[in-house]
CSV table of C-alpha atoms and ligand atoms in Angstrom, one decimal:
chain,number,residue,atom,x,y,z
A,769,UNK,CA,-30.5,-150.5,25.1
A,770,UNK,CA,-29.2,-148.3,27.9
A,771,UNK,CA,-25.6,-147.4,27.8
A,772,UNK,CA,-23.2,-148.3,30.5
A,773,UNK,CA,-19.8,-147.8,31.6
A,774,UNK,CA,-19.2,-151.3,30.4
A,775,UNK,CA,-20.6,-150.5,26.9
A,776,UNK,CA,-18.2,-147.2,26.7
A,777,UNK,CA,-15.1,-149.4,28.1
A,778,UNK,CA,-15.9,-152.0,25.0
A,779,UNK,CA,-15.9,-149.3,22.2
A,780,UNK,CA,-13.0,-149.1,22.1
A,781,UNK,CA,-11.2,-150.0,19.3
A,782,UNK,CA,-14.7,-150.7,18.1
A,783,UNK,CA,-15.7,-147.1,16.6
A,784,UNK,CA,-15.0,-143.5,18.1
A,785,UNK,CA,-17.3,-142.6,21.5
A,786,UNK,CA,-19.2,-139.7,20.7
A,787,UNK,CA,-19.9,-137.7,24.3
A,788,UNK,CA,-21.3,-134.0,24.6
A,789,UNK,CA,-22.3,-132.1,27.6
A,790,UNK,CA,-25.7,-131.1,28.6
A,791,UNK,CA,-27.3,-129.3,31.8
A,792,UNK,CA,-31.3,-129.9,30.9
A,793,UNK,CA,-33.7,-131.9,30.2
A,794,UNK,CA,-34.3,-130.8,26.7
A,795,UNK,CA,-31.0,-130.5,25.1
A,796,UNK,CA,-30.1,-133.9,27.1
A,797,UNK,CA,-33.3,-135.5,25.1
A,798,UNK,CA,-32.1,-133.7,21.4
A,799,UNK,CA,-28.9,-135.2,22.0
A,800,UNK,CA,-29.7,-138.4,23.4
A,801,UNK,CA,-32.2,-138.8,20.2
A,802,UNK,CA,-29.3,-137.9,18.1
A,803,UNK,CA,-27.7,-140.9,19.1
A,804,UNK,CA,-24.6,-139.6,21.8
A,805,UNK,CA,-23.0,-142.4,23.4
A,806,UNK,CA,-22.7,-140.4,27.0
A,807,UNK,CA,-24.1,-136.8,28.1
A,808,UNK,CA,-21.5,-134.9,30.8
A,809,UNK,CA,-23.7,-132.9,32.8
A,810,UNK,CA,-20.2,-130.6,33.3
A,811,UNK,CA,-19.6,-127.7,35.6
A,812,UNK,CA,-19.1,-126.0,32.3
A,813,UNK,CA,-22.8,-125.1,33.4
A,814,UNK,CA,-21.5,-122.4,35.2
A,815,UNK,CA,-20.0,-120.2,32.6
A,816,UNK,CA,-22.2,-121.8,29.4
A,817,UNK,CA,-26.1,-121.7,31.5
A,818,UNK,CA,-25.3,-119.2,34.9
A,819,UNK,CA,-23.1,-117.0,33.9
A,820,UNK,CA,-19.9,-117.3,35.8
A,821,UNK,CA,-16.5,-116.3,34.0
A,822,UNK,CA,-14.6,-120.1,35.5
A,823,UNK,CA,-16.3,-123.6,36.3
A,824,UNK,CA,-14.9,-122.3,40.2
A,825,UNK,CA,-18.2,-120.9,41.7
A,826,UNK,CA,-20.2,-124.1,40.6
A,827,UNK,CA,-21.8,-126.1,43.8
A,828,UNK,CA,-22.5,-129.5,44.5
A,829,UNK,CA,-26.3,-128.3,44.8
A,830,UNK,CA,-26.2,-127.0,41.5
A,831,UNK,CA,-24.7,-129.8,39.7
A,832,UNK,CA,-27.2,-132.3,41.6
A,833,UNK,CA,-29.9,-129.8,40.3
A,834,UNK,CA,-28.9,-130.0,36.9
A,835,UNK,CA,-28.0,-133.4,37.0
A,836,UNK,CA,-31.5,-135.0,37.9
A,837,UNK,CA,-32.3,-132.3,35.2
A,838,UNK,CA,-31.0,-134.5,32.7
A,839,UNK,CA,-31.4,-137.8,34.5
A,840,UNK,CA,-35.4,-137.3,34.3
A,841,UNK,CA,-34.8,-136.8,30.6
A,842,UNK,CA,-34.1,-140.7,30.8
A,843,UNK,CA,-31.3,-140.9,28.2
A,844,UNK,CA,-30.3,-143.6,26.7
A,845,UNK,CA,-27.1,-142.4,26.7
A,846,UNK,CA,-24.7,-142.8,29.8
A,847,UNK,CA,-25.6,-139.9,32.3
A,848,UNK,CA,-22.0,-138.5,33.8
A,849,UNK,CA,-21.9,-135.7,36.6
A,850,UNK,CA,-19.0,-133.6,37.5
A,851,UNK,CA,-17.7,-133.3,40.9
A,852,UNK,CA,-17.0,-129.8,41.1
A,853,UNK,CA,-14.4,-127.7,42.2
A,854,UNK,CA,-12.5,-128.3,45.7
A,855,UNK,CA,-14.8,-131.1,46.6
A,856,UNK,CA,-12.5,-134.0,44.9
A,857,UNK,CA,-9.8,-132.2,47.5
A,858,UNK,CA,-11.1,-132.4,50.7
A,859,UNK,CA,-12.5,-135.0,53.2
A,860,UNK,CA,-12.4,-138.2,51.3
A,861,UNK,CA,-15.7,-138.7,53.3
A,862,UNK,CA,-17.5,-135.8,52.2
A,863,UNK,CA,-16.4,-136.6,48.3
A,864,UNK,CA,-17.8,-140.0,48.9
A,865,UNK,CA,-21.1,-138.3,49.7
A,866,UNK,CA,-21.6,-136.1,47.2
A,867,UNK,CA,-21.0,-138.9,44.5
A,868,UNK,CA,-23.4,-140.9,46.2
A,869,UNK,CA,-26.2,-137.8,46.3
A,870,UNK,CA,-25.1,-137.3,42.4
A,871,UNK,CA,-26.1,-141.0,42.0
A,872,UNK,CA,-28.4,-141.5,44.2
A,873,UNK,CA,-30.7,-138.1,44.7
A,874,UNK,CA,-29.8,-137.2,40.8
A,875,UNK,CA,-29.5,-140.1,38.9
A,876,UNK,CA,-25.7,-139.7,37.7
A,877,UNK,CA,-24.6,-143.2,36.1
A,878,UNK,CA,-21.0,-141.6,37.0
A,879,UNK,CA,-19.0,-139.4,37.9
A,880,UNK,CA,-16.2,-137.3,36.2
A,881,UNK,CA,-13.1,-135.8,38.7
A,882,UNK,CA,-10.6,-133.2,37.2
A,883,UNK,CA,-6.7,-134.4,38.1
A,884,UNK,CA,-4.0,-136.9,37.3
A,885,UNK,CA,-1.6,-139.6,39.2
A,886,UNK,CA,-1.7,-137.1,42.2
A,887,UNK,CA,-5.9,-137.8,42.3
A,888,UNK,CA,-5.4,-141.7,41.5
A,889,UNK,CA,-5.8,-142.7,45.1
A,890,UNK,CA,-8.3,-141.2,46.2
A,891,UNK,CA,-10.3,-142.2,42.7
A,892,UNK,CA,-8.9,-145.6,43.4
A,893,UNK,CA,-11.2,-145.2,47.4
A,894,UNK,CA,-14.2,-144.6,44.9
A,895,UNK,CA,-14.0,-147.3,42.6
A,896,UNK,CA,-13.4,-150.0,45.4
A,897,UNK,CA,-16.4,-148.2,46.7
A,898,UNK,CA,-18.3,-149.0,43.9
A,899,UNK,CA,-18.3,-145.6,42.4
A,900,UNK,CA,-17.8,-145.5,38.1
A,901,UNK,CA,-15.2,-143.0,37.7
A,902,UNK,CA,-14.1,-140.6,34.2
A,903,UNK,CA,-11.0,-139.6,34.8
A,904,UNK,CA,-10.0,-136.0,33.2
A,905,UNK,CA,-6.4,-134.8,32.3
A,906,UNK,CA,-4.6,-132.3,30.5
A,907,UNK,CA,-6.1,-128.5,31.0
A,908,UNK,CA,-8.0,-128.8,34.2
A,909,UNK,CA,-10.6,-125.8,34.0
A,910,UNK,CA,-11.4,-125.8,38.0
A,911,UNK,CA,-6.9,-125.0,38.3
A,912,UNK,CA,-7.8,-121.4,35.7
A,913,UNK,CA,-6.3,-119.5,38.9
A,914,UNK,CA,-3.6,-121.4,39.1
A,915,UNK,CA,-2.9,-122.0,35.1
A,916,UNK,CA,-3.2,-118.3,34.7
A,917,UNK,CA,-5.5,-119.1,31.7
A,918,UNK,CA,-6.2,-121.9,28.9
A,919,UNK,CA,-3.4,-123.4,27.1
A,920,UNK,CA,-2.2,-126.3,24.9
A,921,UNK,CA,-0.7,-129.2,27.2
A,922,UNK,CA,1.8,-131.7,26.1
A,923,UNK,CA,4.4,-129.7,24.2
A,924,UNK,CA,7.0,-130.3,26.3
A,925,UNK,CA,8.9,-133.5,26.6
A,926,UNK,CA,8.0,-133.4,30.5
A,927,UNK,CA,5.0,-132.8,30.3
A,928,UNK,CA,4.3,-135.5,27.8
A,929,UNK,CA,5.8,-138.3,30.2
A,930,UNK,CA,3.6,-137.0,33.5
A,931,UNK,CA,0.8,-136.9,30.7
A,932,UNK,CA,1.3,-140.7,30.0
A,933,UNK,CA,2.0,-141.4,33.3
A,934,UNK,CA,-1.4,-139.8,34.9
A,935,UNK,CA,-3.4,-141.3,32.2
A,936,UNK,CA,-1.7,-144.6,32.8
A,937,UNK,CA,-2.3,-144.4,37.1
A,938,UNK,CA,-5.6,-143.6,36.4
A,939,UNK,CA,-6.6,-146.2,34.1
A,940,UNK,CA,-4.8,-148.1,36.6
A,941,UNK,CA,-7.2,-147.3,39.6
A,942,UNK,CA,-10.3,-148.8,37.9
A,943,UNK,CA,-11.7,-145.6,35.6
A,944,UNK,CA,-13.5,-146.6,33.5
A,945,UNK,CA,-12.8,-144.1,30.4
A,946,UNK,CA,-10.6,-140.8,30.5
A,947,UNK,CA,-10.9,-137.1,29.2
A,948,UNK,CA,-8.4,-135.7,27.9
A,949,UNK,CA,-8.2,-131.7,27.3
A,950,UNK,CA,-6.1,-129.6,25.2
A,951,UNK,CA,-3.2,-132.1,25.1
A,952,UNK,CA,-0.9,-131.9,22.1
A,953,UNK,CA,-3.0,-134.3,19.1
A,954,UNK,CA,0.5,-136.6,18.7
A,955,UNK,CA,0.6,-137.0,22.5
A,956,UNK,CA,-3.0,-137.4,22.9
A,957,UNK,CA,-2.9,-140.4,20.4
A,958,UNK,CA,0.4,-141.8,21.9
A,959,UNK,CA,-2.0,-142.4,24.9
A,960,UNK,CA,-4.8,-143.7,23.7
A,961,UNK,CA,-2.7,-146.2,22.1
A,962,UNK,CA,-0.9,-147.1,25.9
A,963,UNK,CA,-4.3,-146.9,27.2
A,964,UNK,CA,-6.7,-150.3,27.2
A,965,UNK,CA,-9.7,-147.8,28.3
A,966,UNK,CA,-11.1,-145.3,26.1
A,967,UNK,CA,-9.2,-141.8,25.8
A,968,UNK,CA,-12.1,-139.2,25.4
A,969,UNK,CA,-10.4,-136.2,23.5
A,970,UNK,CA,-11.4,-132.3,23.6
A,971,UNK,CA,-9.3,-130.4,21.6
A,972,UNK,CA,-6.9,-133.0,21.5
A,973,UNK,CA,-6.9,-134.1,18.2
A,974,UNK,CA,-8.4,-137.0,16.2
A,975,UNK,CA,-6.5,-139.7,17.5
A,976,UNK,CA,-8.2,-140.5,20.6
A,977,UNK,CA,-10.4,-142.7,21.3
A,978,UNK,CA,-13.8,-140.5,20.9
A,979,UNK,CA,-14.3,-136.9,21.1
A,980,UNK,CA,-16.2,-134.2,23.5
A,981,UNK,CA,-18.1,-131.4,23.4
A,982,UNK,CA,-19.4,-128.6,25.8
A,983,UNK,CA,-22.6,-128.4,24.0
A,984,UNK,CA,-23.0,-124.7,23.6
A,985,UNK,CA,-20.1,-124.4,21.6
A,986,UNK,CA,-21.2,-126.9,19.2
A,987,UNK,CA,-25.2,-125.1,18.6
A,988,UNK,CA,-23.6,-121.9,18.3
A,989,UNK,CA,-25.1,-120.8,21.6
A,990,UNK,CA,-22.1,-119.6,23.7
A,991,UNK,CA,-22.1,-115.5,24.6
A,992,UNK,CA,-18.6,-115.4,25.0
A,993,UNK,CA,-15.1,-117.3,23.6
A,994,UNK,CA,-15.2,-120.3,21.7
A,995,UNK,CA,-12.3,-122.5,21.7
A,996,UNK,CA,-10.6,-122.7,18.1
A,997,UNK,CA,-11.0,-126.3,18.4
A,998,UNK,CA,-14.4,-126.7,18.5
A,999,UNK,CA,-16.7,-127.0,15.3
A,1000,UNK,CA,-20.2,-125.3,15.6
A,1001,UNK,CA,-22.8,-127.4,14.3
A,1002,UNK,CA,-25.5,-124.4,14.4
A,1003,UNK,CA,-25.7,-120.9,14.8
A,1004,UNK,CA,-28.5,-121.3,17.4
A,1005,UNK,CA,-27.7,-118.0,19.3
A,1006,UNK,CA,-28.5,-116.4,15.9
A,1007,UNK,CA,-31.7,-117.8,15.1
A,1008,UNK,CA,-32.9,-117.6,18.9
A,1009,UNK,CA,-31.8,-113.7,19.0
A,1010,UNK,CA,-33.8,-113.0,15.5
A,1011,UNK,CA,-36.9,-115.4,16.9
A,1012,UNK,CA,-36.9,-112.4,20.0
A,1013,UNK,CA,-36.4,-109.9,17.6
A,1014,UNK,CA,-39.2,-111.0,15.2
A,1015,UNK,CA,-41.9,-111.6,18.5
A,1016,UNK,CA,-40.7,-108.2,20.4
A,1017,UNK,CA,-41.6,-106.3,16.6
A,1018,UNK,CA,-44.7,-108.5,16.3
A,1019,UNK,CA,-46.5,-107.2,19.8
A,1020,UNK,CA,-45.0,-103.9,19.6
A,1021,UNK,CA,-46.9,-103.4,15.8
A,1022,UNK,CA,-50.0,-105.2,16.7
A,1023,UNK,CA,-49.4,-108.1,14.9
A,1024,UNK,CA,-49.2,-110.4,17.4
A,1025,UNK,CA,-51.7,-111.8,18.8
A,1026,UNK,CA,-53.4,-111.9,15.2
B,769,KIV,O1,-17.2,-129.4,32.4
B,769,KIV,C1,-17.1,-129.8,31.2
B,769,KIV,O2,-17.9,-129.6,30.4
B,769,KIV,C2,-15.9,-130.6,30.9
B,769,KIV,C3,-15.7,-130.9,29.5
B,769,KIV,C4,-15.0,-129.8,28.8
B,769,KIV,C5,-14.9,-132.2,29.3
B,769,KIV,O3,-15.2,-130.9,31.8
């Protein structure tokens, strides 16, 4: 049975969500096989499949291309586009379009916006419009500029109340699940337990609701930094770099073809 917003809402409290990202076809069929409750196609694409250093240079073109991507891979799983940078933040009009390409020309199921309480109206347009929103607080990857880099969120005791209170404003608008990245594990649980959604957790701990992972960082296929957080699974970069290895020493001594 296909998996829907609903069916994420209701697991709560039922057993932990289990939600990874992925930005093709063919990991989004490995992973839907493997039994993942919902597949992010994030604009994590840009610095884990095109090579960008932030999630900033990712297009709405390029997440609708690697959207339907995954959409044609027919998961069972719950099928999740990002918006992608500055788009959330302009014409409320021009948002509403480019959730209804993601859904309608890609095959999204939903849609995931970066922000807290400050975003809650304009998420609150979308799901009035119809539009099944996952809401994402705590380290906000498209704000790097403005961070000035990753870092832990929720350590401070005011930071912890604007935590509870974007999680609680958003849940409040009609999403139907929130992410929740690199927040503090005691604060991170402290809001799954105010939340009646699901609290989707990324290096937040084990006390939220279910977890998330970029999937790169979990085969062991990511070039660059891996976040301490995040378990590898597989050491696919490895075995894919000695595959290459083995085939460019085959031609080169004749022994392939045989
Ligand atoms: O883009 C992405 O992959 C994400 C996850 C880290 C939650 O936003």
């Amino acid at each position: 049975m296909r998996i829907s917003t609903q069916t994420i809402s209701l697991l709560k409290g039922e057993r932990a969500i289990v939600a990874v990202t992925a930005y093709d076809a063919i990991v989004a069929r490995y992973a839907d096989q493997a039994g993942v409750d919902l597949i992010l196609v994030g604009d994590s694409v840009g610095t884990t499949q095109l090579g960008f250093e932030t999630t900033i240079p990712v297009t709405l073109e390029m997440m609708l291309h690697h959207t339907a991507a995954v959409a044609r891979a027919q998961p069972k799983a719950l099928v999740v586009a990002d918006i992608p940078f500055a788009v959330a933040h302009g014409d409320f009009a021009e948002l509403l379009s480019a959730c209804c390409r993601l859904m309608q020309e890609a095959g999204a199921e939903a849609i995931k916006i970066e922000g807290g309480a400050a975003m809650a109206p304009t998420i609150e347009r979308l799901t009035r419009a119809g539009i099944p929103v996952l809401a994402h607080i705590g380290l906000l990857p498209q704000q790097f500029h403005q961070l000035g880099g990753y870092r832990k969120f929720g350590r401070s005791e005011a930071e912890k109340v604007m935590l509870l209170d974007d999680a609680l404003a958003l849940e409040q608008v009609g999403c139907f699940a929130v992410i929740c990245e690199m927040v503090d594990g005691a604060v991170a649980g402290a809001i799954a337990q105010a939340l009646t959604v699901p609290l989707i957790g990324i290096g937040s701990g084990p006390h939220c609701d279910g977890q998330i992972l970029v999937a790169n960082d979990l085969l062991g296929m990511n070039a660059g930094y891996v976040p301490s957080f995040v378990k590898q699974y597989a050491q696919l970069g490895e075995q894919v770099t000695a595959a290459f290895a083995e085939y460019t020493q085959d031609v080169k001594n004749g022994k392939f073809p045989s």
